[in-house]
mmCIF file with all atom_site columns, C-alpha atoms in Angstrom:
data_model
loop_
_atom_site.group_PDB
_atom_site.id
_atom_site.type_symbol
_atom_site.label_atom_id
_atom_site.label_alt_id
_atom_site.label_comp_id
_atom_site.label_asym_id
_atom_site.label_entity_id
_atom_site.label_seq_id
_atom_site.pdbx_PDB_ins_code
_atom_site.Cartn_x
_atom_site.Cartn_y
_atom_site.Cartn_z
_atom_site.occupancy
_atom_site.B_iso_or_equiv
_atom_site.pdbx_formal_charge
_atom_site.auth_seq_id
_atom_site.auth_comp_id
_atom_site.auth_asym_id
_atom_site.auth_atom_id
_atom_site.pdbx_PDB_model_num
ATOM 1   C CA . MET A 1 1   ? -12.310 -1.915  -10.201 1.00 58.00 ? 1   MET A CA 1
ATOM 2   C CA . SER A 1 2   ? -13.071 -0.184  -13.454 1.00 68.00 ? 2   SER A CA 1
ATOM 3   C CA . ASP A 1 3   ? -12.143 -0.596  -17.095 1.00 76.00 ? 3   ASP A CA 1
ATOM 4   C CA . ASP A 1 4   ? -9.457  2.061   -16.552 1.00 81.00 ? 4   ASP A CA 1
ATOM 5   C CA . THR A 1 5   ? -7.814  0.255   -13.645 1.00 80.00 ? 5   THR A CA 1
ATOM 6   C CA . ALA A 1 6   ? -5.141  -2.370  -14.211 1.00 84.00 ? 6   ALA A CA 1
ATOM 7   C CA . PRO A 1 7   ? -6.085  -5.646  -12.455 1.00 83.00 ? 7   PRO A CA 1
ATOM 8   C CA . LEU A 1 8   ? -2.986  -5.551  -10.227 1.00 80.00 ? 8   LEU A CA 1
ATOM 9   C CA . HIS A 1 9   ? -4.875  -7.292  -7.440  1.00 79.00 ? 9   HIS A CA 1
ATOM 10  C CA . LEU A 1 10  ? -4.325  -10.504 -9.417  1.00 80.00 ? 10  LEU A CA 1
ATOM 11  C CA . LEU A 1 11  ? -0.650  -10.336 -8.389  1.00 78.00 ? 11  LEU A CA 1
ATOM 12  C CA . PHE A 1 12  ? -1.785  -10.623 -4.753  1.00 78.00 ? 12  PHE A CA 1
ATOM 13  C CA . ASP A 1 13  ? -5.085  -12.532 -4.673  1.00 78.00 ? 13  ASP A CA 1
ATOM 14  C CA . ASP A 1 14  ? -4.439  -16.086 -5.833  1.00 75.00 ? 14  ASP A CA 1
ATOM 15  C CA . PRO A 1 15  ? -3.883  -18.196 -2.685  1.00 74.00 ? 15  PRO A CA 1
ATOM 16  C CA . GLU A 1 16  ? -2.705  -21.138 -4.806  1.00 79.00 ? 16  GLU A CA 1
ATOM 17  C CA . TRP A 1 17  ? 0.168   -19.190 -6.313  1.00 77.00 ? 17  TRP A CA 1
ATOM 18  C CA . GLU A 1 18  ? 3.526   -19.185 -4.498  1.00 82.00 ? 18  GLU A CA 1
ATOM 19  C CA . ARG A 1 19  ? 4.771   -15.676 -5.201  1.00 79.00 ? 19  ARG A CA 1
ATOM 20  C CA . PRO A 1 20  ? 8.552   -15.369 -5.468  1.00 84.00 ? 20  PRO A CA 1
ATOM 21  C CA . TRP A 1 21  ? 8.382   -11.994 -3.661  1.00 83.00 ? 21  TRP A CA 1
ATOM 22  C CA . GLU A 1 22  ? 7.026   -10.431 -0.496  1.00 87.00 ? 22  GLU A CA 1
ATOM 23  C CA . THR A 1 23  ? 4.142   -8.006  -0.950  1.00 88.00 ? 23  THR A CA 1
ATOM 24  C CA . ILE A 1 24  ? 3.696   -4.670  0.822   1.00 93.00 ? 24  ILE A CA 1
ATOM 25  C CA . GLY A 1 25  ? 0.525   -2.610  0.890   1.00 93.00 ? 25  GLY A CA 1
ATOM 26  C CA . VAL A 1 26  ? 0.482   1.103   1.700   1.00 95.00 ? 26  VAL A CA 1
ATOM 27  C CA . GLY A 1 27  ? -2.858  2.584   2.652   1.00 93.00 ? 27  GLY A CA 1
ATOM 28  C CA . ASP A 1 28  ? -4.656  5.454   4.317   1.00 93.00 ? 28  ASP A CA 1
ATOM 29  C CA . GLY A 1 29  ? -8.341  4.827   3.746   1.00 90.00 ? 29  GLY A CA 1
ATOM 30  C CA . GLY A 1 30  ? -9.199  1.141   3.907   1.00 89.00 ? 30  GLY A CA 1
ATOM 31  C CA . ASN A 1 31  ? -9.662  0.568   0.181   1.00 90.00 ? 31  ASN A CA 1
ATOM 32  C CA . GLU A 1 32  ? -6.023  0.111   -0.829  1.00 90.00 ? 32  GLU A CA 1
ATOM 33  C CA . ILE A 1 33  ? -4.473  -3.260  -1.659  1.00 89.00 ? 33  ILE A CA 1
ATOM 34  C CA . GLY A 1 34  ? -3.243  -4.729  1.598   1.00 88.00 ? 34  GLY A CA 1
ATOM 35  C CA . MET A 1 35  ? -5.684  -3.012  3.944   1.00 91.00 ? 35  MET A CA 1
ATOM 36  C CA . SER A 1 36  ? -7.616  -6.267  4.326   1.00 89.00 ? 36  SER A CA 1
ATOM 37  C CA . VAL A 1 37  ? -4.808  -7.307  6.669   1.00 90.00 ? 37  VAL A CA 1
ATOM 38  C CA . LEU A 1 38  ? -6.771  -5.214  9.192   1.00 91.00 ? 38  LEU A CA 1
ATOM 39  C CA . PRO A 1 39  ? -9.932  -6.753  10.635  1.00 91.00 ? 39  PRO A CA 1
ATOM 40  C CA . TYR A 1 40  ? -12.937 -5.862  8.455   1.00 91.00 ? 40  TYR A CA 1
ATOM 41  C CA . GLU A 1 41  ? -14.733 -4.414  11.495  1.00 93.00 ? 41  GLU A CA 1
ATOM 42  C CA . ILE A 1 42  ? -12.081 -1.706  11.911  1.00 91.00 ? 42  ILE A CA 1
ATOM 43  C CA . VAL A 1 43  ? -12.545 -0.471  8.345   1.00 91.00 ? 43  VAL A CA 1
ATOM 44  C CA . ARG A 1 44  ? -16.332 -0.888  8.499   1.00 92.00 ? 44  ARG A CA 1
ATOM 45  C CA . ASP A 1 45  ? -16.715 0.992   11.783  1.00 94.00 ? 45  ASP A CA 1
ATOM 46  C CA . ASP A 1 46  ? -13.989 3.647   11.582  1.00 91.00 ? 46  ASP A CA 1
ATOM 47  C CA . ILE A 1 47  ? -13.773 4.655   7.913   1.00 90.00 ? 47  ILE A CA 1
ATOM 48  C CA . PRO A 1 48  ? -16.561 6.601   6.143   1.00 91.00 ? 48  PRO A CA 1
ATOM 49  C CA . ASN A 1 49  ? -18.346 4.126   3.828   1.00 93.00 ? 49  ASN A CA 1
ATOM 50  C CA . GLY A 1 50  ? -15.955 1.466   5.128   1.00 90.00 ? 50  GLY A CA 1
ATOM 51  C CA . SER A 1 51  ? -18.391 -1.380  4.510   1.00 93.00 ? 51  SER A CA 1
ATOM 52  C CA . LEU A 1 52  ? -18.545 -0.387  0.826   1.00 94.00 ? 52  LEU A CA 1
ATOM 53  C CA . ILE A 1 53  ? -14.869 0.283   0.164   1.00 91.00 ? 53  ILE A CA 1
ATOM 54  C CA . ALA A 1 54  ? -13.026 -2.244  2.357   1.00 92.00 ? 54  ALA A CA 1
ATOM 55  C CA . SER A 1 55  ? -10.214 -3.954  0.485   1.00 89.00 ? 55  SER A CA 1
ATOM 56  C CA . THR A 1 56  ? -10.356 -7.720  0.152   1.00 88.00 ? 56  THR A CA 1
ATOM 57  C CA . THR A 1 57  ? -6.808  -8.064  -1.164  1.00 87.00 ? 57  THR A CA 1
ATOM 58  C CA . PRO A 1 58  ? -4.216  -8.915  1.503   1.00 86.00 ? 58  PRO A CA 1
ATOM 59  C CA . THR A 1 59  ? -0.461  -8.381  1.407   1.00 89.00 ? 59  THR A CA 1
ATOM 60  C CA . ASP A 1 60  ? 2.356   -9.906  3.423   1.00 90.00 ? 60  ASP A CA 1
ATOM 61  C CA . HIS A 1 61  ? 3.042   -6.563  5.109   1.00 94.00 ? 61  HIS A CA 1
ATOM 62  C CA . LEU A 1 62  ? 1.062   -3.356  5.569   1.00 95.00 ? 62  LEU A CA 1
ATOM 63  C CA . ILE A 1 63  ? 2.128   0.250   6.067   1.00 96.00 ? 63  ILE A CA 1
ATOM 64  C CA . VAL A 1 64  ? -0.711  2.438   7.357   1.00 94.00 ? 64  VAL A CA 1
ATOM 65  C CA . ALA A 1 65  ? -0.204  6.182   6.975   1.00 94.00 ? 65  ALA A CA 1
ATOM 66  C CA . VAL A 1 66  ? -2.237  9.382   7.273   1.00 93.00 ? 66  VAL A CA 1
ATOM 67  C CA . VAL A 1 67  ? -1.462  9.927   3.572   1.00 94.00 ? 67  VAL A CA 1
ATOM 68  C CA . SER A 1 68  ? -0.592  6.891   1.438   1.00 94.00 ? 68  SER A CA 1
ATOM 69  C CA . ASN A 1 69  ? 2.149   8.776   -0.394  1.00 94.00 ? 69  ASN A CA 1
ATOM 70  C CA . TRP A 1 70  ? 3.838   9.509   2.937   1.00 95.00 ? 70  TRP A CA 1
ATOM 71  C CA . GLY A 1 71  ? 3.775   5.806   3.756   1.00 96.00 ? 71  GLY A CA 1
ATOM 72  C CA . GLY A 1 72  ? 5.318   5.149   0.354   1.00 95.00 ? 72  GLY A CA 1
ATOM 73  C CA . TRP A 1 73  ? 8.040   7.683   1.113   1.00 94.00 ? 73  TRP A CA 1
ATOM 74  C CA . GLY A 1 74  ? 8.692   5.922   4.416   1.00 94.00 ? 74  GLY A CA 1
ATOM 75  C CA . LEU A 1 75  ? 9.133   2.661   2.541   1.00 94.00 ? 75  LEU A CA 1
ATOM 76  C CA . LEU A 1 76  ? 11.412  4.392   0.046   1.00 90.00 ? 76  LEU A CA 1
ATOM 77  C CA . LEU A 1 77  ? 13.500  5.928   2.834   1.00 88.00 ? 77  LEU A CA 1
ATOM 78  C CA . ALA A 1 78  ? 13.783  2.601   4.630   1.00 88.00 ? 78  ALA A CA 1
ATOM 79  C CA . THR A 1 79  ? 14.936  1.045   1.370   1.00 84.00 ? 79  THR A CA 1
ATOM 80  C CA . ALA A 1 80  ? 17.395  3.897   0.863   1.00 80.00 ? 80  ALA A CA 1
ATOM 81  C CA . LEU A 1 81  ? 18.813  3.411   4.353   1.00 82.00 ? 81  LEU A CA 1
ATOM 82  C CA . ALA A 1 82  ? 19.204  -0.275  3.656   1.00 80.00 ? 82  ALA A CA 1
ATOM 83  C CA . GLU A 1 83  ? 21.160  0.595   0.531   1.00 79.00 ? 83  GLU A CA 1
ATOM 84  C CA . LEU A 1 84  ? 22.883  3.894   1.298   1.00 76.00 ? 84  LEU A CA 1
ATOM 85  C CA . ALA A 1 85  ? 24.770  3.845   -1.986  1.00 67.00 ? 85  ALA A CA 1
ATOM 86  C CA . ARG A 1 86  ? 21.452  4.237   -3.803  1.00 69.00 ? 86  ARG A CA 1
ATOM 87  C CA . ALA A 1 87  ? 19.973  6.835   -1.449  1.00 66.00 ? 87  ALA A CA 1
ATOM 88  C CA . THR A 1 88  ? 20.848  9.902   -3.499  1.00 70.00 ? 88  THR A CA 1
ATOM 89  C CA . SER A 1 89  ? 19.360  8.571   -6.712  1.00 72.00 ? 89  SER A CA 1
ATOM 90  C CA . LEU A 1 90  ? 16.216  7.287   -4.960  1.00 68.00 ? 90  LEU A CA 1
ATOM 91  C CA . LEU A 1 91  ? 15.544  10.488  -3.048  1.00 70.00 ? 91  LEU A CA 1
ATOM 92  C CA . LYS A 1 92  ? 16.216  13.094  -5.745  1.00 74.00 ? 92  LYS A CA 1
ATOM 93  C CA . ASP A 1 93  ? 12.666  12.880  -7.125  1.00 74.00 ? 93  ASP A CA 1
ATOM 94  C CA . ILE A 1 94  ? 10.745  13.323  -3.853  1.00 76.00 ? 94  ILE A CA 1
ATOM 95  C CA . HIS A 1 95  ? 8.882   16.622  -3.792  1.00 74.00 ? 95  HIS A CA 1
ATOM 96  C CA . PRO A 1 96  ? 6.568   16.686  -0.730  1.00 72.00 ? 96  PRO A CA 1
ATOM 97  C CA . GLU A 1 97  ? 4.976   19.992  -1.743  1.00 75.00 ? 97  GLU A CA 1
ATOM 98  C CA . LYS A 1 98  ? 3.386   18.290  -4.788  1.00 71.00 ? 98  LYS A CA 1
ATOM 99  C CA . ASP A 1 99  ? 1.459   15.686  -2.766  1.00 67.00 ? 99  ASP A CA 1
ATOM 100 C CA . ARG A 1 100 ? -0.571  17.826  -0.400  1.00 62.00 ? 100 ARG A CA 1
#
């Protein structure tokens, strides 16, 4: 974490706190919030510099994707399908060509 990074991990880390929501992590490289759901050895052994970057912040659920943004889109689309009435407004701002 740096001075320019919001300490959002605090919303996930405190084991004493009963969160009123489920948490979902989306990751592609081992360092994202939620990737610690995976065994440390997987990140350490299979990700470049994995032992240095491995996340220690778990989430209730984890979406692993080749590109984190694509995993986020998958979550968005699943949400849209769950609420078809909102699909058009949720999907109008997705521009895949911008996230390559």
